[in-house]
CSV table of C-alpha atoms in Angstrom, one decimal:
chain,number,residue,atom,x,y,z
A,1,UNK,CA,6.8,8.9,55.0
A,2,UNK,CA,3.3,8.6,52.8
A,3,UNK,CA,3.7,6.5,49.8
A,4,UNK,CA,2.8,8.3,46.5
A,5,UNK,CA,-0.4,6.0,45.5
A,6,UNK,CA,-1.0,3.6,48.6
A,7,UNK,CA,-4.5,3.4,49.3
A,8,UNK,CA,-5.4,4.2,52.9
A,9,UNK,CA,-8.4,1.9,52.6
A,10,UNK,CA,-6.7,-1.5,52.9
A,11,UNK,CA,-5.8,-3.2,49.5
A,12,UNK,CA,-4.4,-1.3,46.9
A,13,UNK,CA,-6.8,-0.9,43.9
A,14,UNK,CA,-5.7,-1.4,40.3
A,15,UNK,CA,-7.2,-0.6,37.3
A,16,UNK,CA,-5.4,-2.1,34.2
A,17,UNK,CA,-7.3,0.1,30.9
A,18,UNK,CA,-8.4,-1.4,28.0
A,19,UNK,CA,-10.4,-0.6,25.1
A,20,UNK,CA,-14.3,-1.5,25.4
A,21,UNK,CA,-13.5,-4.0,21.9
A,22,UNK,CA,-11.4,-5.9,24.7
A,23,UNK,CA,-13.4,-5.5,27.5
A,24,UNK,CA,-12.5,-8.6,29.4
A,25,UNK,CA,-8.3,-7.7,29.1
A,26,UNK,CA,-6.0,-9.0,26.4
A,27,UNK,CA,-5.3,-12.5,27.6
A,28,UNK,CA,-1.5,-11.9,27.9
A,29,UNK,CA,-2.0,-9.1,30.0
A,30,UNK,CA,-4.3,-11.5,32.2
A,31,UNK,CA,-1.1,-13.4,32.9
A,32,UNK,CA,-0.2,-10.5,35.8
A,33,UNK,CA,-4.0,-10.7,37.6
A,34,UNK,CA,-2.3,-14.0,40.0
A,35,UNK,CA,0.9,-12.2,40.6
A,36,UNK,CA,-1.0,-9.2,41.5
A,37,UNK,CA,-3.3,-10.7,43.6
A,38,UNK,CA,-0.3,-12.8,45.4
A,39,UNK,CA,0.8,-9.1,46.8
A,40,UNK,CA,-2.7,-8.1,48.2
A,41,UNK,CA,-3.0,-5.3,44.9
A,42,UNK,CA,-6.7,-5.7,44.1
A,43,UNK,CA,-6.5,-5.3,39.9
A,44,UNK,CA,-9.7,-4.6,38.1
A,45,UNK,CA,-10.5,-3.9,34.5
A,46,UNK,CA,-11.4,-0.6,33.1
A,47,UNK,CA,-12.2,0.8,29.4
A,48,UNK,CA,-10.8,4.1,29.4
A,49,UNK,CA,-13.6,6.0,27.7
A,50,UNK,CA,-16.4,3.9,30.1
A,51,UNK,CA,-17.7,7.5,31.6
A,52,UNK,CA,-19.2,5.7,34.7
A,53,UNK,CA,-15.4,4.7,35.9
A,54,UNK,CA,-14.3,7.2,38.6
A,55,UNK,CA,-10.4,7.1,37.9
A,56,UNK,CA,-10.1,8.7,41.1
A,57,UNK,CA,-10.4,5.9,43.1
A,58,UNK,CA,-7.6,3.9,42.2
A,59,UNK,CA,-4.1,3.9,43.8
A,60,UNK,CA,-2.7,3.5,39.9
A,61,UNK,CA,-3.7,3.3,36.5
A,62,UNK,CA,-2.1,1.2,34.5
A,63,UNK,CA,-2.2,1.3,30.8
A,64,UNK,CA,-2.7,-1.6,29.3
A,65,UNK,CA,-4.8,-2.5,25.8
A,66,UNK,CA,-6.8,0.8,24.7
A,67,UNK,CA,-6.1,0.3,21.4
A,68,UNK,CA,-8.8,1.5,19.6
A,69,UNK,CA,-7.8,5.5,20.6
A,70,UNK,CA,-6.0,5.6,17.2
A,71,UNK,CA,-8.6,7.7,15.1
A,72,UNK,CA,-9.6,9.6,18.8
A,73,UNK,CA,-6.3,10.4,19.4
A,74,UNK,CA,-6.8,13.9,20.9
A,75,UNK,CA,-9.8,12.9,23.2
A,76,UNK,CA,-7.6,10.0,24.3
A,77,UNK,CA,-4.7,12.7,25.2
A,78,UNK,CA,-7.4,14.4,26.8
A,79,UNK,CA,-8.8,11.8,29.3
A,80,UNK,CA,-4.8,10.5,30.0
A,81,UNK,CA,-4.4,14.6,31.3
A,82,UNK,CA,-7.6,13.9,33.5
A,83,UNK,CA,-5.6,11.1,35.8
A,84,UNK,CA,-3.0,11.8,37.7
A,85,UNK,CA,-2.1,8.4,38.7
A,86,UNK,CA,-2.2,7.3,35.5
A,87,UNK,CA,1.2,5.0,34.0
A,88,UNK,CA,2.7,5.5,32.1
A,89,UNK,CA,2.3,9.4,32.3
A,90,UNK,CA,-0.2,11.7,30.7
A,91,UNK,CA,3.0,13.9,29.2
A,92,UNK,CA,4.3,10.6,27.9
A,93,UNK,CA,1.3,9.4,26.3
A,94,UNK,CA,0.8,13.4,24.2
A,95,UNK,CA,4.7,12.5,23.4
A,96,UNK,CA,4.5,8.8,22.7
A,97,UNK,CA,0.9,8.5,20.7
A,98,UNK,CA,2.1,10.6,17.8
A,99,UNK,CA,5.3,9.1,16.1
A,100,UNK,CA,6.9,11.9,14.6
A,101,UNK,CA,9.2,11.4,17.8
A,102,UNK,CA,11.4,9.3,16.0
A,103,UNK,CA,12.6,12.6,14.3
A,104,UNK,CA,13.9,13.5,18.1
A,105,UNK,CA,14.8,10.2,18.4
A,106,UNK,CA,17.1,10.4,15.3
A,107,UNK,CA,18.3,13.8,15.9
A,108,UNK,CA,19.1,12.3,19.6
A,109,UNK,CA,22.2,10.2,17.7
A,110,UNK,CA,19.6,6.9,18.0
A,111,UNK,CA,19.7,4.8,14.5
A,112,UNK,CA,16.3,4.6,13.4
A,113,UNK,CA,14.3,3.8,10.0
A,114,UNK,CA,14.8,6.4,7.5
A,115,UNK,CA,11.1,8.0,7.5
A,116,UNK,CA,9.8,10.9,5.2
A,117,UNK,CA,6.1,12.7,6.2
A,118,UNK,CA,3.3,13.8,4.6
A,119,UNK,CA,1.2,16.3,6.6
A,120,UNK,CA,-2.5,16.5,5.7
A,121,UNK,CA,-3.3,18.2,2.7
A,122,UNK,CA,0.6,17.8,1.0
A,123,UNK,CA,0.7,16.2,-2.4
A,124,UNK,CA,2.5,13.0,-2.4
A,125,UNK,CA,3.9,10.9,-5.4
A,126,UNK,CA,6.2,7.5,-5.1
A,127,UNK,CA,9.6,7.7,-4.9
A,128,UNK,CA,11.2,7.6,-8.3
A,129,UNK,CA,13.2,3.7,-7.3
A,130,UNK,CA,11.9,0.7,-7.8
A,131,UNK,CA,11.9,-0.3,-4.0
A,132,UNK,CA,9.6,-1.3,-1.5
A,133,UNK,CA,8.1,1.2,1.0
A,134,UNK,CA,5.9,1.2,4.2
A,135,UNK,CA,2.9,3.5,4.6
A,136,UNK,CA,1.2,3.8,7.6
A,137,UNK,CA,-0.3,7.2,9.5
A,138,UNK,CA,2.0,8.4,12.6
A,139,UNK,CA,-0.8,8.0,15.1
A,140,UNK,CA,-1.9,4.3,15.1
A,141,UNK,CA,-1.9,1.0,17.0
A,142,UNK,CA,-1.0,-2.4,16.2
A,143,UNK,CA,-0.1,-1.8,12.9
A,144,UNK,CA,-3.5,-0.4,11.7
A,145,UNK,CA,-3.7,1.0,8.7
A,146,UNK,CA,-0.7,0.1,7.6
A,147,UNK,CA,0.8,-1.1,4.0
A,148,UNK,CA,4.1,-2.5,2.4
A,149,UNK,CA,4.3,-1.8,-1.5
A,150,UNK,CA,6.3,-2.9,-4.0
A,151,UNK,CA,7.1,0.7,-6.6
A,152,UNK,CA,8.1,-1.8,-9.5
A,153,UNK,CA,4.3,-2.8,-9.3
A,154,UNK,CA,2.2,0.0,-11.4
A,155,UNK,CA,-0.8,-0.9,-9.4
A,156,UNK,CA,1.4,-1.0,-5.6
A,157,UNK,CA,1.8,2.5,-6.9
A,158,UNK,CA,-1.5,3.7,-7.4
A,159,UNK,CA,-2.6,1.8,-4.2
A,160,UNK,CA,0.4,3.5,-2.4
A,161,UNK,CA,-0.9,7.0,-3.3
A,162,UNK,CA,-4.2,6.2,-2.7
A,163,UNK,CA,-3.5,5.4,0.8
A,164,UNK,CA,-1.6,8.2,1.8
A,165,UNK,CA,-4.5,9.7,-0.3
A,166,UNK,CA,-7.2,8.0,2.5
A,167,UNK,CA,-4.8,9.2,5.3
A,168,UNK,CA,-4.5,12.7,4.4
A,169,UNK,CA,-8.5,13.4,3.4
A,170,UNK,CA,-8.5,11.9,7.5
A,171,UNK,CA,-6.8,14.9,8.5
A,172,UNK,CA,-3.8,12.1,9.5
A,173,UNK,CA,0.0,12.5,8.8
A,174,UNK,CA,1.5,9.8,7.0
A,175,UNK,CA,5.0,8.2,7.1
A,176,UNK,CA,6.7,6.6,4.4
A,177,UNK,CA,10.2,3.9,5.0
A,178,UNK,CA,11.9,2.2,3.2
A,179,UNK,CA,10.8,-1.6,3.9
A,180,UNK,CA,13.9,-3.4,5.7
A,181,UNK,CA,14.1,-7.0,3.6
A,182,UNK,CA,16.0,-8.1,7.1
A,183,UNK,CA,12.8,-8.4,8.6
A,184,UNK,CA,11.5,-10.7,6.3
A,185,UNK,CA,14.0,-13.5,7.9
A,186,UNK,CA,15.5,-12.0,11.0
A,187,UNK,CA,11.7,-10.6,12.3
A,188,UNK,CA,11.7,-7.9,14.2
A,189,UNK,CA,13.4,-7.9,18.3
A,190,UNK,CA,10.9,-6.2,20.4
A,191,UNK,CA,13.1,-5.5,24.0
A,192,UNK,CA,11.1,-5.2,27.4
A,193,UNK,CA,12.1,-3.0,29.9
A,194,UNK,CA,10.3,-3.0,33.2
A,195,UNK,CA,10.5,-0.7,36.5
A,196,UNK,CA,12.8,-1.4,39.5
A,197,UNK,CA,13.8,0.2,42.3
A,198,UNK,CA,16.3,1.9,40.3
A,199,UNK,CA,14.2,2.7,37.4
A,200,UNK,CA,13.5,0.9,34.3
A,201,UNK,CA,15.3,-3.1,33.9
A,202,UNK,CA,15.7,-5.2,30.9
A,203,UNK,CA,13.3,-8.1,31.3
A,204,UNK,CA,12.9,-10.1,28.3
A,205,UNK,CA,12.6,-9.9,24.6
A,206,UNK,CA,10.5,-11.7,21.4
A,207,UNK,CA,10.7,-12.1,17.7
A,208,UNK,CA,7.8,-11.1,15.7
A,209,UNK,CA,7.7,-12.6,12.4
A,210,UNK,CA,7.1,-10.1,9.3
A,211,UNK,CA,3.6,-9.4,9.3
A,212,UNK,CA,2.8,-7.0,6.1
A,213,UNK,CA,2.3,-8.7,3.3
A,214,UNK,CA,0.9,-6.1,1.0
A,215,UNK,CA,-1.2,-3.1,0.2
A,216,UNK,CA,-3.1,-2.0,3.2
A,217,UNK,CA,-6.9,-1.6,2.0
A,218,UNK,CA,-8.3,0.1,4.5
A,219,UNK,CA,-10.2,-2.9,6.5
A,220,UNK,CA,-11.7,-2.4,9.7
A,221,UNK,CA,-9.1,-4.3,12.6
A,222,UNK,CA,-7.8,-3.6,15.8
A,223,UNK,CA,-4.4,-5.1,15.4
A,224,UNK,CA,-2.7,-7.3,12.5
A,225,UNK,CA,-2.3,-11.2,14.2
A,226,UNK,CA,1.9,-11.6,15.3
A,227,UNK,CA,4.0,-14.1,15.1
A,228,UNK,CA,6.1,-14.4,18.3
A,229,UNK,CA,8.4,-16.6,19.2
A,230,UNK,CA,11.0,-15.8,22.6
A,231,UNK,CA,14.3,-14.4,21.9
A,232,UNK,CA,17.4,-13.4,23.4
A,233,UNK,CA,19.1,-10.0,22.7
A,234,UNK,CA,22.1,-9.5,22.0
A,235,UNK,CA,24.8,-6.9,22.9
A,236,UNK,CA,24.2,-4.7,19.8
A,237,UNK,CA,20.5,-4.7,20.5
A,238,UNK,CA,20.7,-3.9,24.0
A,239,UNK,CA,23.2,-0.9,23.6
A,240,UNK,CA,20.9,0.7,20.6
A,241,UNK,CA,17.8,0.3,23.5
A,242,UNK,CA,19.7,1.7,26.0
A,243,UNK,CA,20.2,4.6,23.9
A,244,UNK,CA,16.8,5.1,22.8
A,245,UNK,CA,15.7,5.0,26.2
A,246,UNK,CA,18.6,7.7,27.3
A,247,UNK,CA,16.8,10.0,24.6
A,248,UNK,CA,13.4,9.5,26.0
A,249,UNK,CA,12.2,13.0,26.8
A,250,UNK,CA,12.1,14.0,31.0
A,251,UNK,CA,13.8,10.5,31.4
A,252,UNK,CA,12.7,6.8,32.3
A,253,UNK,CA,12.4,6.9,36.1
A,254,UNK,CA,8.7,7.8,35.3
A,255,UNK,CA,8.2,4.5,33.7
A,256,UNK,CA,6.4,1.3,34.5
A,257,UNK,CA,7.3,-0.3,31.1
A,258,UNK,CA,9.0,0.8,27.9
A,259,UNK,CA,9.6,-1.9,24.7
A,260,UNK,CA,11.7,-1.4,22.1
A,261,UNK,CA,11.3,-1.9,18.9
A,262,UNK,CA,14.3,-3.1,16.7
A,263,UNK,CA,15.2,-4.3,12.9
A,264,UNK,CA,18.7,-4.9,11.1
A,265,UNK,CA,18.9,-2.2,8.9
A,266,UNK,CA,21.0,-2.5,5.5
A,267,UNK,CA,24.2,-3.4,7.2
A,268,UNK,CA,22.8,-5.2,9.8
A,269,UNK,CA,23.2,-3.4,12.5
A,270,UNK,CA,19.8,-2.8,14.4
A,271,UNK,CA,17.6,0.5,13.9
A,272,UNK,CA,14.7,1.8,16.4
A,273,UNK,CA,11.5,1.3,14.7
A,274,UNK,CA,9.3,2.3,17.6
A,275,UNK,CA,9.8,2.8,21.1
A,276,UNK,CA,6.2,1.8,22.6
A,277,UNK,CA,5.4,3.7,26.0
A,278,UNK,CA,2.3,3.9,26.0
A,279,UNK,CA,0.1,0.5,25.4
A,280,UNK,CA,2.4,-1.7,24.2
A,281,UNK,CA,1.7,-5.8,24.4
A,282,UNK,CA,4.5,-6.6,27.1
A,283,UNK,CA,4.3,-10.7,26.1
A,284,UNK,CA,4.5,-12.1,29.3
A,285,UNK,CA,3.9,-15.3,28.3
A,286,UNK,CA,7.0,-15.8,26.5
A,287,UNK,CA,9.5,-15.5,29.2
A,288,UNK,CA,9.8,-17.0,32.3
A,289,UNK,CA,8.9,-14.9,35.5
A,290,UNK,CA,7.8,-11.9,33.2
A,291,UNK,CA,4.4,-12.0,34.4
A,292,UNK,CA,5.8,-11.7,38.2
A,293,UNK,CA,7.9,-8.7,36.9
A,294,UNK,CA,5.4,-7.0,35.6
A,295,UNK,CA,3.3,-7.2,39.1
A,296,UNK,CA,6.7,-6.5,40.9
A,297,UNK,CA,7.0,-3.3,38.9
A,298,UNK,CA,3.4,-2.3,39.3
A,299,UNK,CA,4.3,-2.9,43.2
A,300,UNK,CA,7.6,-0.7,42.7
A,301,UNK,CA,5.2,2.3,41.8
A,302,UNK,CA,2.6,1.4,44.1
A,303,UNK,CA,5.1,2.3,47.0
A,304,UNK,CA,7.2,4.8,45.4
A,305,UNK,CA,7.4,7.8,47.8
A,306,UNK,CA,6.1,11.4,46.7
């Protein structure tokens, strides 16, 4: 039997895609060039819009840290349809890139954060309660252009309108949540999930500390800094991610990684903020053995028949 991407001309050839702002690889994602070497994979790095990179040479494509694709979007959806080795999938990444899947998601039966949207061009005005919200656009990357404000604050107000003002004249849709307080001291659980044989594992999970502080002003970054700290799920946790993977559209057997993104809601149970499939940091240096996981996945698919 032919395996689906094993090269024919000796080592299997890797490319691991980045962003041309992180030309030389996030340094956590460095953490799986050893491993990968250690099973004869050959792993270089490519920036996905670098037009002298001939995708077609590669046994797999593995998405790691193109982060900057955010305001290029549809070119980005573009290129992802131009390889077809390319993890995790093109039809994922159209799905995955634009958030307005966590209306499926919530329609699926998955608890996720209450979220309103504001297409480009709509009017928007606060929310009448004295609450704090989130604003951030529903095609984005490490929390770019992203803001928390406080509606008792006359001026969070005007800022708040004014950046779902910015968003729109972008031709961007813009989300609005309630800001979970529980985040504040519980942080966020972000929950890794990495291929096996038998499709998609549980491999580790983090805390990330609350990161927005304020108003979002519009400054020119390609991801907020994180706090992380290693974590262990619990039950609760691991049943909601199960879920949210269950609802993933076409299924999960097409995966190389999926994280998910959890914080207590009200009552404290947890509530899917994201579910990253597409270039999400995996942190594989905060559990023991991820690193070798992640190369033991990228081998899974490597082999996988057609």
């Amino acid at each position: 039997m032919t395996n689906h991407h094993q090269s024919t001309r000796g080592k299997p050839r890797v490319a691991l895609v980045t962003c041309s702002r992180l030309a030389d690889l996030d340094s956590d994602d460095r953490l799986v060039l050893d491993p990968l070497a250690a099973r004869g994979i050959t792993a270089e790095v490519a920036v996905w819009d670098d037009p002298d990179v001939d995708w077609s040479t590669y046994d797999l494509v593995v998405l790691r840290s193109p982060w900057d694709y955010a305001l290029r979007r549809d070119e980005f959806v573009a290129w992802a349809a131009t390889v077809p080795t390319l993890v995790n999938p093109a039809d994922v990444v159209r799905w995955n890139t634009d958030k307005r899947y966590l209306g499926e998601m919530s329609a699926a039966g998955v608890p996720t954060v209450p979220t309103s949207w504001v297409e480009p061009g709509q009017t928007w005005s606060p929310p009448a309660d004295s609450g704090e919200y989130v604003i951030k656009p529903a095609v984005s990357a490490g929390s770019q252009d992203t803001g928390r404000y406080d509606l008792a604050d006359p001026e969070h107000r005007t800022l708040a309108e004014a950046h779902v003002r910015r968003l729109s004249a972008a031709g961007r849709t813009t989300m609005v949540q309630p800001y979970l307080r529980a985040v504040d001291t519980e942080g966020e659980t972000a929950l890794l999930f990495l291929a096996g044989p038998d499709g998609l594992a549980f491999s580790h999970a983090i805390r990330k500390g609350p990161m927005l502080t304020g108003p979002d002003l519009g400054p020119d970054e390609l991801y907020k800094d994180e706090e992380i700290s290693p974590r262990t799920a619990g039950d609760e946790q691991l049943a909601v991610a199960e879920r949210t993977l269950a609802a993933v559209p076409d299924g999960t057997r097409q995966l190389l990684y999926a994280r998910v993104d959890l914080i207590p809601g009200p009552d404290g149970d947890p509530v899917l903020v994201e579910v990253e499939l597409t270039e999400p940091s995996l942190f594989l240096g905060y559990a023991d053995g991820a690193a070798d996981r992640f190369a033991t996945a990228i081998a899974t698919h490597l082999a996988r028949p057609a």
